[in-house]
mmCIF file of C-alpha atoms in Angstrom:
data_model
loop_
_atom_site.group_PDB
_atom_site.id
_atom_site.type_symbol
_atom_site.label_atom_id
_atom_site.label_comp_id
_atom_site.label_asym_id
_atom_site.label_seq_id
_atom_site.Cartn_x
_atom_site.Cartn_y
_atom_site.Cartn_z
ATOM 1 C CA MET A 1 -26.974 12.046 -20.073
ATOM 2 C CA ASN A 2 -25.392 11.768 -23.507
ATOM 3 C CA ALA A 3 -23.319 8.880 -24.832
ATOM 4 C CA HIS A 4 -20.067 10.483 -23.650
ATOM 5 C CA GLN A 5 -21.308 10.615 -20.039
ATOM 6 C CA LEU A 6 -22.450 7.023 -19.635
ATOM 7 C CA PRO A 7 -21.131 5.527 -16.423
ATOM 8 C CA THR A 8 -18.882 2.514 -16.562
ATOM 9 C CA GLY A 9 -19.012 -0.338 -14.032
ATOM 10 C CA SER A 10 -16.936 1.795 -11.671
ATOM 11 C CA ALA A 11 -18.334 3.201 -8.439
ATOM 12 C CA TYR A 12 -16.324 6.378 -8.996
ATOM 13 C CA PHE A 13 -19.198 7.727 -11.106
ATOM 14 C CA ILE A 14 -21.479 7.791 -8.044
ATOM 15 C CA ALA A 15 -19.797 10.849 -6.511
ATOM 16 C CA PRO A 16 -20.396 14.348 -7.832
ATOM 17 C CA GLU A 17 -17.715 15.654 -10.174
ATOM 18 C CA THR A 18 -16.778 18.372 -7.659
ATOM 19 C CA ALA A 19 -15.522 15.864 -5.057
ATOM 20 C CA LYS A 20 -11.775 15.304 -5.231
ATOM 21 C CA ALA A 21 -10.465 11.727 -5.223
ATOM 22 C CA GLU A 22 -7.871 11.013 -2.533
ATOM 23 C CA ASN A 23 -5.673 8.075 -1.534
ATOM 24 C CA HIS A 24 -6.654 6.605 1.826
ATOM 25 C CA THR A 25 -5.092 3.819 3.847
ATOM 26 C CA LEU A 26 -7.570 1.424 5.447
ATOM 27 C CA SER A 27 -6.714 -1.090 8.148
ATOM 28 C CA VAL A 28 -9.081 -4.050 8.368
ATOM 29 C CA LEU A 29 -8.957 -6.565 11.239
ATOM 30 C CA VAL A 30 -10.399 -9.900 10.121
ATOM 31 C CA SER A 31 -10.703 -13.490 11.277
ATOM 32 C CA ASN A 32 -7.844 -15.544 9.873
ATOM 33 C CA GLU A 33 -9.879 -18.140 8.038
ATOM 34 C CA PRO A 34 -10.087 -19.397 4.443
ATOM 35 C CA GLY A 35 -11.924 -17.152 1.992
ATOM 36 C CA VAL A 36 -11.877 -13.915 4.023
ATOM 37 C CA LEU A 37 -9.330 -12.155 1.826
ATOM 38 C CA ALA A 38 -11.226 -13.252 -1.291
ATOM 39 C CA ARG A 39 -14.447 -11.743 0.127
ATOM 40 C CA VAL A 40 -12.743 -8.449 0.944
ATOM 41 C CA ILE A 41 -11.113 -8.253 -2.491
ATOM 42 C CA GLY A 42 -14.388 -9.320 -4.112
ATOM 43 C CA LEU A 43 -16.088 -6.312 -2.535
ATOM 44 C CA PHE A 44 -13.585 -4.012 -4.245
ATOM 45 C CA SER A 45 -13.640 -5.673 -7.652
ATOM 46 C CA GLY A 46 -17.411 -6.176 -7.652
ATOM 47 C CA ARG A 47 -18.037 -2.468 -7.159
ATOM 48 C CA GLY A 48 -15.259 -1.167 -9.402
ATOM 49 C CA TYR A 49 -13.018 0.147 -6.602
ATOM 50 C CA ASN A 50 -9.290 0.064 -7.278
ATOM 51 C CA ILE A 51 -6.676 -1.182 -4.818
ATOM 52 C CA GLU A 52 -3.378 0.711 -5.039
ATOM 53 C CA SER A 53 -1.637 -1.473 -2.413
ATOM 54 C CA LEU A 54 -2.602 -4.554 -0.406
ATOM 55 C CA THR A 55 -0.807 -6.306 2.438
ATOM 56 C CA VAL A 56 -2.121 -8.992 4.759
ATOM 57 C CA SER A 57 -0.671 -11.058 7.568
ATOM 58 C CA GLU A 58 -1.772 -12.785 10.738
ATOM 59 C CA THR A 59 -1.046 -10.348 13.574
ATOM 60 C CA GLU A 60 -2.655 -12.009 16.584
ATOM 61 C CA HIS A 61 -1.902 -15.746 16.490
ATOM 62 C CA GLU A 62 -3.851 -16.733 19.631
ATOM 63 C CA ALA A 63 -6.966 -14.856 18.522
ATOM 64 C CA HIS A 64 -6.555 -16.000 14.873
ATOM 65 C CA LEU A 65 -6.795 -12.433 13.590
ATOM 66 C CA SER A 66 -5.186 -10.971 10.485
ATOM 67 C CA ARG A 67 -4.677 -7.361 9.524
ATOM 68 C CA ILE A 68 -5.303 -6.269 5.955
ATOM 69 C CA THR A 69 -3.886 -2.901 4.928
ATOM 70 C CA ILE A 70 -5.464 -1.484 1.777
ATOM 71 C CA VAL A 71 -4.556 1.726 -0.007
ATOM 72 C CA THR A 72 -7.411 2.800 -2.250
ATOM 73 C CA ARG A 73 -8.452 5.948 -4.072
ATOM 74 C CA GLY A 74 -11.831 7.620 -4.102
ATOM 75 C CA THR A 75 -13.899 10.625 -3.194
ATOM 76 C CA PRO A 76 -14.906 11.012 0.464
ATOM 77 C CA SER A 77 -18.356 9.538 -0.229
ATOM 78 C CA VAL A 78 -16.890 6.533 -2.074
ATOM 79 C CA LEU A 79 -14.388 5.961 0.756
ATOM 80 C CA GLU A 80 -17.213 6.034 3.328
ATOM 81 C CA GLN A 81 -19.154 3.562 1.203
ATOM 82 C CA ILE A 82 -16.128 1.226 1.018
ATOM 83 C CA LYS A 83 -15.689 1.381 4.797
ATOM 84 C CA ALA A 84 -19.385 0.724 5.456
ATOM 85 C CA GLN A 85 -19.460 -2.217 3.053
ATOM 86 C CA LEU A 86 -16.303 -3.727 4.575
ATOM 87 C CA GLU A 87 -17.848 -3.504 8.056
ATOM 88 C CA ARG A 88 -20.816 -5.601 6.852
ATOM 89 C CA ILE A 89 -18.651 -8.595 5.893
ATOM 90 C CA VAL A 90 -19.131 -11.096 8.744
ATOM 91 C CA PRO A 91 -15.509 -12.073 9.537
ATOM 92 C CA VAL A 92 -14.456 -8.374 9.583
ATOM 93 C CA HIS A 93 -13.983 -7.242 13.191
ATOM 94 C CA ARG A 94 -12.936 -3.623 12.638
ATOM 95 C CA VAL A 95 -12.267 -1.160 9.831
ATOM 96 C CA VAL A 96 -10.238 1.991 10.467
ATOM 97 C CA ASP A 97 -9.480 4.670 7.895
ATOM 98 C CA LEU A 98 -5.944 5.447 9.064
ATOM 99 C CA THR A 99 -5.794 8.553 6.864
ATOM 100 C CA VAL A 100 -8.869 10.076 8.532
ATOM 101 C CA ARG A 101 -7.654 9.044 11.999
ATOM 102 C CA ALA A 102 -4.279 10.719 11.352
ATOM 103 C CA GLN A 103 -6.065 13.942 10.391
ATOM 104 C CA VAL A 104 -8.238 13.770 13.532
ATOM 105 C CA LEU A 105 -5.039 13.388 15.581
ATOM 106 C CA GLY A 106 -3.582 16.474 13.874
ATOM 107 C CA GLN A 107 -1.156 14.529 11.690
ATOM 108 C CA GLU A 108 -0.735 14.671 7.954
ATOM 109 C CA ARG A 109 -0.641 10.898 7.301
ATOM 110 C CA PRO A 110 -0.278 7.636 9.215
ATOM 111 C CA ILE A 111 3.166 6.039 9.410
ATOM 112 C CA GLU A 112 3.469 4.097 6.145
ATOM 113 C CA ARG A 113 6.367 1.857 5.182
ATOM 114 C CA GLU A 114 7.111 -0.541 2.383
ATOM 115 C CA VAL A 115 9.913 -3.032 1.752
ATOM 116 C CA ALA A 116 11.406 -3.684 -1.677
ATOM 117 C CA LEU A 117 13.934 -6.150 -3.008
ATOM 118 C CA ILE A 118 15.746 -4.786 -6.056
ATOM 119 C CA LYS A 119 18.074 -6.744 -8.346
ATOM 120 C CA VAL A 120 20.751 -4.802 -10.215
ATOM 121 C CA VAL A 121 23.185 -6.328 -12.705
ATOM 122 C CA GLY A 122 26.387 -4.542 -13.555
ATOM 123 C CA SER A 123 30.121 -4.247 -13.314
ATOM 124 C CA GLY A 124 32.819 -1.625 -13.040
ATOM 125 C CA GLU A 125 31.652 1.966 -12.626
ATOM 126 C CA HIS A 126 27.945 0.995 -12.544
ATOM 127 C CA ARG A 127 28.644 -1.459 -9.731
ATOM 128 C CA ALA A 128 30.437 1.173 -7.645
ATOM 129 C CA GLU A 129 27.659 3.720 -8.290
ATOM 130 C CA THR A 130 25.002 1.172 -7.270
ATOM 131 C CA LEU A 131 26.776 0.606 -3.945
ATOM 132 C CA ARG A 132 27.172 4.350 -3.368
ATOM 133 C CA LEU A 133 23.455 4.939 -4.008
ATOM 134 C CA ALA A 134 22.486 1.973 -1.809
ATOM 135 C CA ASP A 135 24.451 3.568 1.025
ATOM 136 C CA ALA A 136 22.878 6.998 0.411
ATOM 137 C CA PHE A 137 19.355 5.492 0.493
ATOM 138 C CA GLN A 138 20.178 3.212 3.452
ATOM 139 C CA ALA A 139 19.526 0.090 1.387
ATOM 140 C CA LYS A 140 21.181 -3.149 2.466
ATOM 141 C CA VAL A 141 22.939 -5.596 0.186
ATOM 142 C CA VAL A 142 21.269 -8.947 0.934
ATOM 143 C CA ASP A 143 22.859 -10.955 -1.893
ATOM 144 C CA ALA A 144 25.787 -10.302 -4.187
ATOM 145 C CA THR A 145 27.901 -11.992 -6.818
ATOM 146 C CA VAL A 146 30.418 -10.515 -9.241
ATOM 147 C CA GLU A 147 27.493 -10.036 -11.671
ATOM 148 C CA HIS A 148 24.634 -8.704 -9.531
ATOM 149 C CA PHE A 149 23.346 -7.243 -6.271
ATOM 150 C CA ILE A 150 20.031 -7.751 -4.536
ATOM 151 C CA LEU A 151 19.278 -4.719 -2.395
ATOM 152 C CA GLU A 152 16.673 -4.396 0.362
ATOM 153 C CA ILE A 153 15.201 -0.970 1.059
ATOM 154 C CA THR A 154 12.563 0.049 3.587
ATOM 155 C CA GLY A 155 10.771 3.377 3.670
ATOM 156 C CA LYS A 156 7.989 5.477 2.268
ATOM 157 C CA SER A 157 6.765 4.441 -1.174
ATOM 158 C CA SER A 158 8.028 7.746 -2.599
ATOM 159 C CA LYS A 159 11.573 6.965 -1.367
ATOM 160 C CA ILE A 160 11.441 3.527 -3.007
ATOM 161 C CA ASP A 161 10.080 5.038 -6.242
ATOM 162 C CA GLN A 162 12.967 7.523 -6.276
ATOM 163 C CA PHE A 163 15.556 4.792 -5.601
ATOM 164 C CA VAL A 164 14.152 2.614 -8.388
ATOM 165 C CA ALA A 165 14.196 5.524 -10.867
ATOM 166 C CA ILE A 166 17.847 6.257 -10.079
ATOM 167 C CA LEU A 167 18.861 2.594 -10.429
ATOM 168 C CA LYS A 168 17.155 2.013 -13.819
ATOM 169 C CA PRO A 169 20.086 3.227 -15.943
ATOM 170 C CA LEU A 170 22.542 1.281 -13.760
ATOM 171 C CA GLY A 171 21.218 -2.178 -14.649
ATOM 172 C CA LEU A 172 18.029 -2.669 -12.645
ATOM 173 C CA ILE A 173 16.369 -5.877 -13.844
ATOM 174 C CA GLU A 174 13.837 -6.916 -11.198
ATOM 175 C CA ILE A 175 11.783 -5.398 -8.373
ATOM 176 C CA CYS A 176 9.612 -7.041 -5.716
ATOM 177 C CA ARG A 177 7.620 -4.753 -3.397
ATOM 178 C CA THR A 178 5.619 -5.746 -0.333
ATOM 179 C CA GLY A 179 2.927 -3.099 -0.406
ATOM 180 C CA ILE A 180 2.278 -0.648 2.388
ATOM 181 C CA ALA A 181 2.174 -1.475 6.092
ATOM 182 C CA ALA A 182 0.640 1.388 8.070
ATOM 183 C CA MET A 183 -0.140 2.464 11.621
ATOM 184 C CA ASN A 184 -1.218 5.694 13.310
ATOM 185 C CA ARG A 185 1.058 7.546 15.702
ATOM 186 C CA GLY A 186 0.180 7.753 19.380
ATOM 187 C CA PRO A 187 -0.677 5.362 22.212
ATOM 188 C CA GLN A 188 -4.065 4.174 20.842
ATOM 189 C CA GLY A 189 -4.410 0.853 19.082
ATOM 190 C CA MET A 190 -6.446 0.199 15.990
#
């Protein structure tokens, strides 16, 4: 190994160069208790794995369970390693690779949605164009003054990316995105 091939602290150097990195959506059911999210995130940062998107919320109040949805990128072997390491964390009850499950069920991807709040400032023609585009993208106006709009849009990340790109020249000044919530199609639960 020469100086140009030295591995960094990233786990992505573990996989052979022939393996193609892919985005996968993982759903992790955990106990809703202090420090669990920090332990899950610590696993990623400690091993050099990147998180593309992260959402977490309590989903079963009586059972005190939360669902963490993580979009990460890696080769198949790295993704298996992530899943195995997540399963070893004590308050983790279940880890499901929704991307793999979708493929097993004969589907391209799991259902993935994101919510974004987008603030646009403008007047006159830009204001009218912003409203027209909001209607075309099925975005809702959730706040408005004579100087600005705050729009709410729900959909695939690619739809939100496209909407944001179109709004940039019209006075877009702020974006807040939730991250991806995901679930597989069909009657089975996680």
